[in-house]
PDB file of C-alpha atoms in Angstrom:
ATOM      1  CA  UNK A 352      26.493  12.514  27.890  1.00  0.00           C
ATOM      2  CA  UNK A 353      29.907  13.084  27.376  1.00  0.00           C
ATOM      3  CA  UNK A 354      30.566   9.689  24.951  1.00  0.00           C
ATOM      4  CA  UNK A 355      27.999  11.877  22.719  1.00  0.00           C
ATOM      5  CA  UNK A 356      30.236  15.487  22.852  1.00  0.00           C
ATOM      6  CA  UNK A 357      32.227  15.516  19.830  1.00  0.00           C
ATOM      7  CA  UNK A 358      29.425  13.488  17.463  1.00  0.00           C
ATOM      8  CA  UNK A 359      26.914  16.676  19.077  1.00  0.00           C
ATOM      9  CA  UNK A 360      29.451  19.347  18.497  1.00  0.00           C
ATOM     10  CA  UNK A 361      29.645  18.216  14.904  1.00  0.00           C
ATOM     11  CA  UNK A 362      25.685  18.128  14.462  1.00  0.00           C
ATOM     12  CA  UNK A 363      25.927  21.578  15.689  1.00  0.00           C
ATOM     13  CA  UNK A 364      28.182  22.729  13.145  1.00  0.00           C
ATOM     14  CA  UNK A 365      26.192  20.982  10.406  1.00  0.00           C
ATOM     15  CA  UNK A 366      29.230  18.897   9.713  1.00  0.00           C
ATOM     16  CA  UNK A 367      26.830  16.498   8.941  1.00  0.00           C
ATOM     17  CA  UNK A 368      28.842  13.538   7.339  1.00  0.00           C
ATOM     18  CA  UNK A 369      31.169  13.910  10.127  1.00  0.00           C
ATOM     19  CA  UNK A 370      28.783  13.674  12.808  1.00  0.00           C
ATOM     20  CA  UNK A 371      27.397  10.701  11.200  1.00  0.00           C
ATOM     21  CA  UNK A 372      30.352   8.485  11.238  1.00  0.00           C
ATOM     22  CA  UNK A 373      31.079  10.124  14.614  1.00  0.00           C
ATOM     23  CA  UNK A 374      27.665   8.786  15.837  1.00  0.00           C
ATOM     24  CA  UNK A 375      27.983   5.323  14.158  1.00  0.00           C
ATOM     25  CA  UNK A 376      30.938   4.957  16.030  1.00  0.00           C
ATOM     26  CA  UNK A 377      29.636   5.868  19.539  1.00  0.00           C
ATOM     27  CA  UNK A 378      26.672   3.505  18.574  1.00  0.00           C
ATOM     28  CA  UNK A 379      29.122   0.863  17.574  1.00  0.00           C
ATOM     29  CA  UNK A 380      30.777   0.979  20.663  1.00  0.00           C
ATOM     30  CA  UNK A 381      27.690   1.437  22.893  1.00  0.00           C
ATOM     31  CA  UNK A 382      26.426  -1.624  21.578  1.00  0.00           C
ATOM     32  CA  UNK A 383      29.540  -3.560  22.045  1.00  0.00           C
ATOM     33  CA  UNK A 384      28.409  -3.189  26.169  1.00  0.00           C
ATOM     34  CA  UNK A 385      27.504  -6.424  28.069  1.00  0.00           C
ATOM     35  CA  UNK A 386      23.216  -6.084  27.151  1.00  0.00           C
ATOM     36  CA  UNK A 387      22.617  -5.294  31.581  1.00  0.00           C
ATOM     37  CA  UNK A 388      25.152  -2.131  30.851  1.00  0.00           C
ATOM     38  CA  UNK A 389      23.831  -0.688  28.002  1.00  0.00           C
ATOM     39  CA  UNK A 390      23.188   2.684  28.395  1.00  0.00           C
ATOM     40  CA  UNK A 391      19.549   2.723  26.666  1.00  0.00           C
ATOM     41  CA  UNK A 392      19.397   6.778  27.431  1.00  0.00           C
ATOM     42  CA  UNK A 393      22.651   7.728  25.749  1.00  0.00           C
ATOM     43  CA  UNK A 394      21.845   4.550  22.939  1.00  0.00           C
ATOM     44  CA  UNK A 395      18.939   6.236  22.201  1.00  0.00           C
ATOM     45  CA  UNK A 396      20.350   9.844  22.186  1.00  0.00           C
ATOM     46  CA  UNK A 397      22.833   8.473  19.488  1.00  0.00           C
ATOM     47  CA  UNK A 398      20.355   7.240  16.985  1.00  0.00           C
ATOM     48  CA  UNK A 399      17.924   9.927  17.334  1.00  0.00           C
ATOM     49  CA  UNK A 400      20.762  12.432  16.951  1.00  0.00           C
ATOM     50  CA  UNK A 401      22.434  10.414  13.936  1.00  0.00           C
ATOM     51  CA  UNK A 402      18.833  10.332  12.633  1.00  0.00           C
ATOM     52  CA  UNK A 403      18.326  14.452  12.384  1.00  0.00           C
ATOM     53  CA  UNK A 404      21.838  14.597  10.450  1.00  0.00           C
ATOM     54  CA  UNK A 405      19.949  12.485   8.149  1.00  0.00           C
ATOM     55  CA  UNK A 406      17.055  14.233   7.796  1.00  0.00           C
ATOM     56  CA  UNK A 407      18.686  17.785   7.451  1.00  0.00           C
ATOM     57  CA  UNK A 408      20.150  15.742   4.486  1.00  0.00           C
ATOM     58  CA  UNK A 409      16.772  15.165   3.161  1.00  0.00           C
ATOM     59  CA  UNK A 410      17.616  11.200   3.674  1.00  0.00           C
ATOM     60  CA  UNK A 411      14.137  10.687   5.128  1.00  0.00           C
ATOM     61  CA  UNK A 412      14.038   6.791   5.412  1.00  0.00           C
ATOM     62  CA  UNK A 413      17.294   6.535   7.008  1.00  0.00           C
ATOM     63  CA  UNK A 414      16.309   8.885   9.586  1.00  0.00           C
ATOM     64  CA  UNK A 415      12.886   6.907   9.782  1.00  0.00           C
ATOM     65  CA  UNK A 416      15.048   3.921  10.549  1.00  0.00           C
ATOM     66  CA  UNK A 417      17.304   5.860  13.097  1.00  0.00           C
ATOM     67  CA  UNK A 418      14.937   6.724  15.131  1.00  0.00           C
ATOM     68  CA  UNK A 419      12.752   4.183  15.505  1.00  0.00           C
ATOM     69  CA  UNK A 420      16.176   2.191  15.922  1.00  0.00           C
ATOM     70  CA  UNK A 421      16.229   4.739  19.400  1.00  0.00           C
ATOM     71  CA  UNK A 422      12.601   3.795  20.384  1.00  0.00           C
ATOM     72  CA  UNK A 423      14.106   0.210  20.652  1.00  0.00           C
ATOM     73  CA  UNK A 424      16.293   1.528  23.316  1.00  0.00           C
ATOM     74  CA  UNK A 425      14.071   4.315  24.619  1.00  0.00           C
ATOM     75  CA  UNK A 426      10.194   4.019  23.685  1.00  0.00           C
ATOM     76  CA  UNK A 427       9.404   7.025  25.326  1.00  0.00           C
ATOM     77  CA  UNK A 428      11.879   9.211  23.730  1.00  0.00           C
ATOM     78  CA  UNK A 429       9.437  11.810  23.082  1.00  0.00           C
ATOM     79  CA  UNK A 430      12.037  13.855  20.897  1.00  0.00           C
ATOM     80  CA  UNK A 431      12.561  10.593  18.532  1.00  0.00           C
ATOM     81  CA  UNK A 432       8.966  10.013  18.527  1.00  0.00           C
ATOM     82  CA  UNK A 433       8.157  13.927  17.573  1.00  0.00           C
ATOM     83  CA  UNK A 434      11.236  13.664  14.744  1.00  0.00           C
ATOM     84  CA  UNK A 435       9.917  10.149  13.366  1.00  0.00           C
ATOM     85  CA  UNK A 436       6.272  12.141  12.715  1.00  0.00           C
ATOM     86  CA  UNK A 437       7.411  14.930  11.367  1.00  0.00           C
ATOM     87  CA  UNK A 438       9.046  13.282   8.716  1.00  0.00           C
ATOM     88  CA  UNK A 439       5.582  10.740   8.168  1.00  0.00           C
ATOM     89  CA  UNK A 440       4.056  14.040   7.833  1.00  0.00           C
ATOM     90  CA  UNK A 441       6.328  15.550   5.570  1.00  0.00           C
ATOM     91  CA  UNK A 442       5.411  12.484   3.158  1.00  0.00           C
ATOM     92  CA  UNK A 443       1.272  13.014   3.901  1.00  0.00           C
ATOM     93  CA  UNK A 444       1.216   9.925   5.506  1.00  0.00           C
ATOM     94  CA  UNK A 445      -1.304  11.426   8.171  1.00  0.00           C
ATOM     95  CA  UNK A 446      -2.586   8.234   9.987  1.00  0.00           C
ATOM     96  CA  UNK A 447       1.082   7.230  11.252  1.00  0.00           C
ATOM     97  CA  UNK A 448       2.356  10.719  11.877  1.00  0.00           C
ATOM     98  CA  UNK A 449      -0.933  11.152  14.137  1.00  0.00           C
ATOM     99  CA  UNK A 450      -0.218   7.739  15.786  1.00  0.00           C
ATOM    100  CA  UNK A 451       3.484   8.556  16.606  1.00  0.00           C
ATOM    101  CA  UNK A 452       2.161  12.932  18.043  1.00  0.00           C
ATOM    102  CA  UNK A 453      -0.228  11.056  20.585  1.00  0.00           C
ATOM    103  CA  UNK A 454       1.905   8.706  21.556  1.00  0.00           C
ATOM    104  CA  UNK A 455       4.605  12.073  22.042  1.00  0.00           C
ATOM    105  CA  UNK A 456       2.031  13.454  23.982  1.00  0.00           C
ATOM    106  CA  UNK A 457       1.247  10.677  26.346  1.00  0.00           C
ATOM    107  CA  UNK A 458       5.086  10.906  27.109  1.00  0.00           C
ATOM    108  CA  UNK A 459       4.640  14.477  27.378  1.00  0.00           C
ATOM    109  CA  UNK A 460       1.409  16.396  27.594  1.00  0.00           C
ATOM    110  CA  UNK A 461       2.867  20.030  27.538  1.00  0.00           C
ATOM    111  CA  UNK A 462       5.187  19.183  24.857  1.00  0.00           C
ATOM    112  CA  UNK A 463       3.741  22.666  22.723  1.00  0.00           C
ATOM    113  CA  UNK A 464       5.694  21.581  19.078  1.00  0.00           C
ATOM    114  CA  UNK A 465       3.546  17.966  19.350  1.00  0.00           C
ATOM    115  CA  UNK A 466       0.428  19.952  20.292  1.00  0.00           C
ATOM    116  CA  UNK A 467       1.032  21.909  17.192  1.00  0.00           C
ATOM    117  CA  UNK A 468       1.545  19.220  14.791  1.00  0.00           C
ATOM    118  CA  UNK A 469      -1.536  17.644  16.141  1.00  0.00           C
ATOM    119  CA  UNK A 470      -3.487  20.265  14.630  1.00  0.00           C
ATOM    120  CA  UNK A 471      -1.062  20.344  11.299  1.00  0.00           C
ATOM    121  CA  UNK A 472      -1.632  16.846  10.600  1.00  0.00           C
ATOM    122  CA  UNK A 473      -5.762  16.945  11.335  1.00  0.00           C
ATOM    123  CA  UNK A 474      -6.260  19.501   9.429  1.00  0.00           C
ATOM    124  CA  UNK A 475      -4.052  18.438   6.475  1.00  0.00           C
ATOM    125  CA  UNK A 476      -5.747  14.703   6.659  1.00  0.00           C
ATOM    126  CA  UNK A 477      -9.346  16.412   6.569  1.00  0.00           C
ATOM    127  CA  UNK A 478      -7.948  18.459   3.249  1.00  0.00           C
ATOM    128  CA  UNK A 479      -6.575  15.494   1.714  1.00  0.00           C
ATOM    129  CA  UNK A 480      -9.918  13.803   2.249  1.00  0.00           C
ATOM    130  CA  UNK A 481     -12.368  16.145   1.338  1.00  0.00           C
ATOM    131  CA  UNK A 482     -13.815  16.420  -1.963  1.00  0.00           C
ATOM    132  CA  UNK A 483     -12.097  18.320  -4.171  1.00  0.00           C
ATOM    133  CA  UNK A 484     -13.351  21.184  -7.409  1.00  0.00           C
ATOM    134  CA  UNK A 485     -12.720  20.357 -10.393  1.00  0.00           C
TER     135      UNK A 485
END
């Protein structure tokens, strides 16, 4: 997606305010397309790629937002999905992060990370719920 090059570049130089704005920008002008041109792949790319700079910033709701802002577009972006639990995880809560990893691997079965973080989040949810020594 070449619209998405220099925004990307930027992410992968952790030039993370940069690639933000750069994002916004390619989202702004994405969404400026007539709604039967939209491209809901590269859309989606955008906000789920805006969304990591966030999170690698530790601004976990506005990456929440971002990418379920690209499961609008895309609602089987697996990646988004994945990203979207990991951070519901990250703040124990269990149910939605589980809800969001089997929807991931309905997308894609043999996605292994998803598979992993199945298991992560099960067991953590049993250890937050069982009884605890005082």
């Amino acid at each position: 997606m070449a619209i998405l090059a220099t925004a990307d570049k930027l992410l992968k130089q952790h030039k993370l305010i940069e690639a933000i704005a750069e994002y916004t920008s390619v989202i702004t002008t994405l969404l400026r397309s007539p709604p039967s041109t939209l491209p809901a792949d590269t859309i989606s790319s955008a906000y789920n790629n805006r969304g990591q700079c966030h999170y690698l910033q530790v601004e976990f709701s506005k990456a929440v937002s971002d990418y379920s802002e690209a499961l609008v577009y895309k609602p089987d972006n697996a990646i988004a999905l994945y990203n979207r639990a990991q951070i519901k995880y990250r703040l124990n809560n269990f149910a939605e992060a589980k809800t969001d990893i089997l929807e991931v691997l309905k997308v894609d079965p043999e996605f292994s990370d998803a598979k992993s973080c199945l298991t992560a989040i099960e067991n953590a949810a049993c250890t937050k719920n069982s009884p605890q020594e005082s």
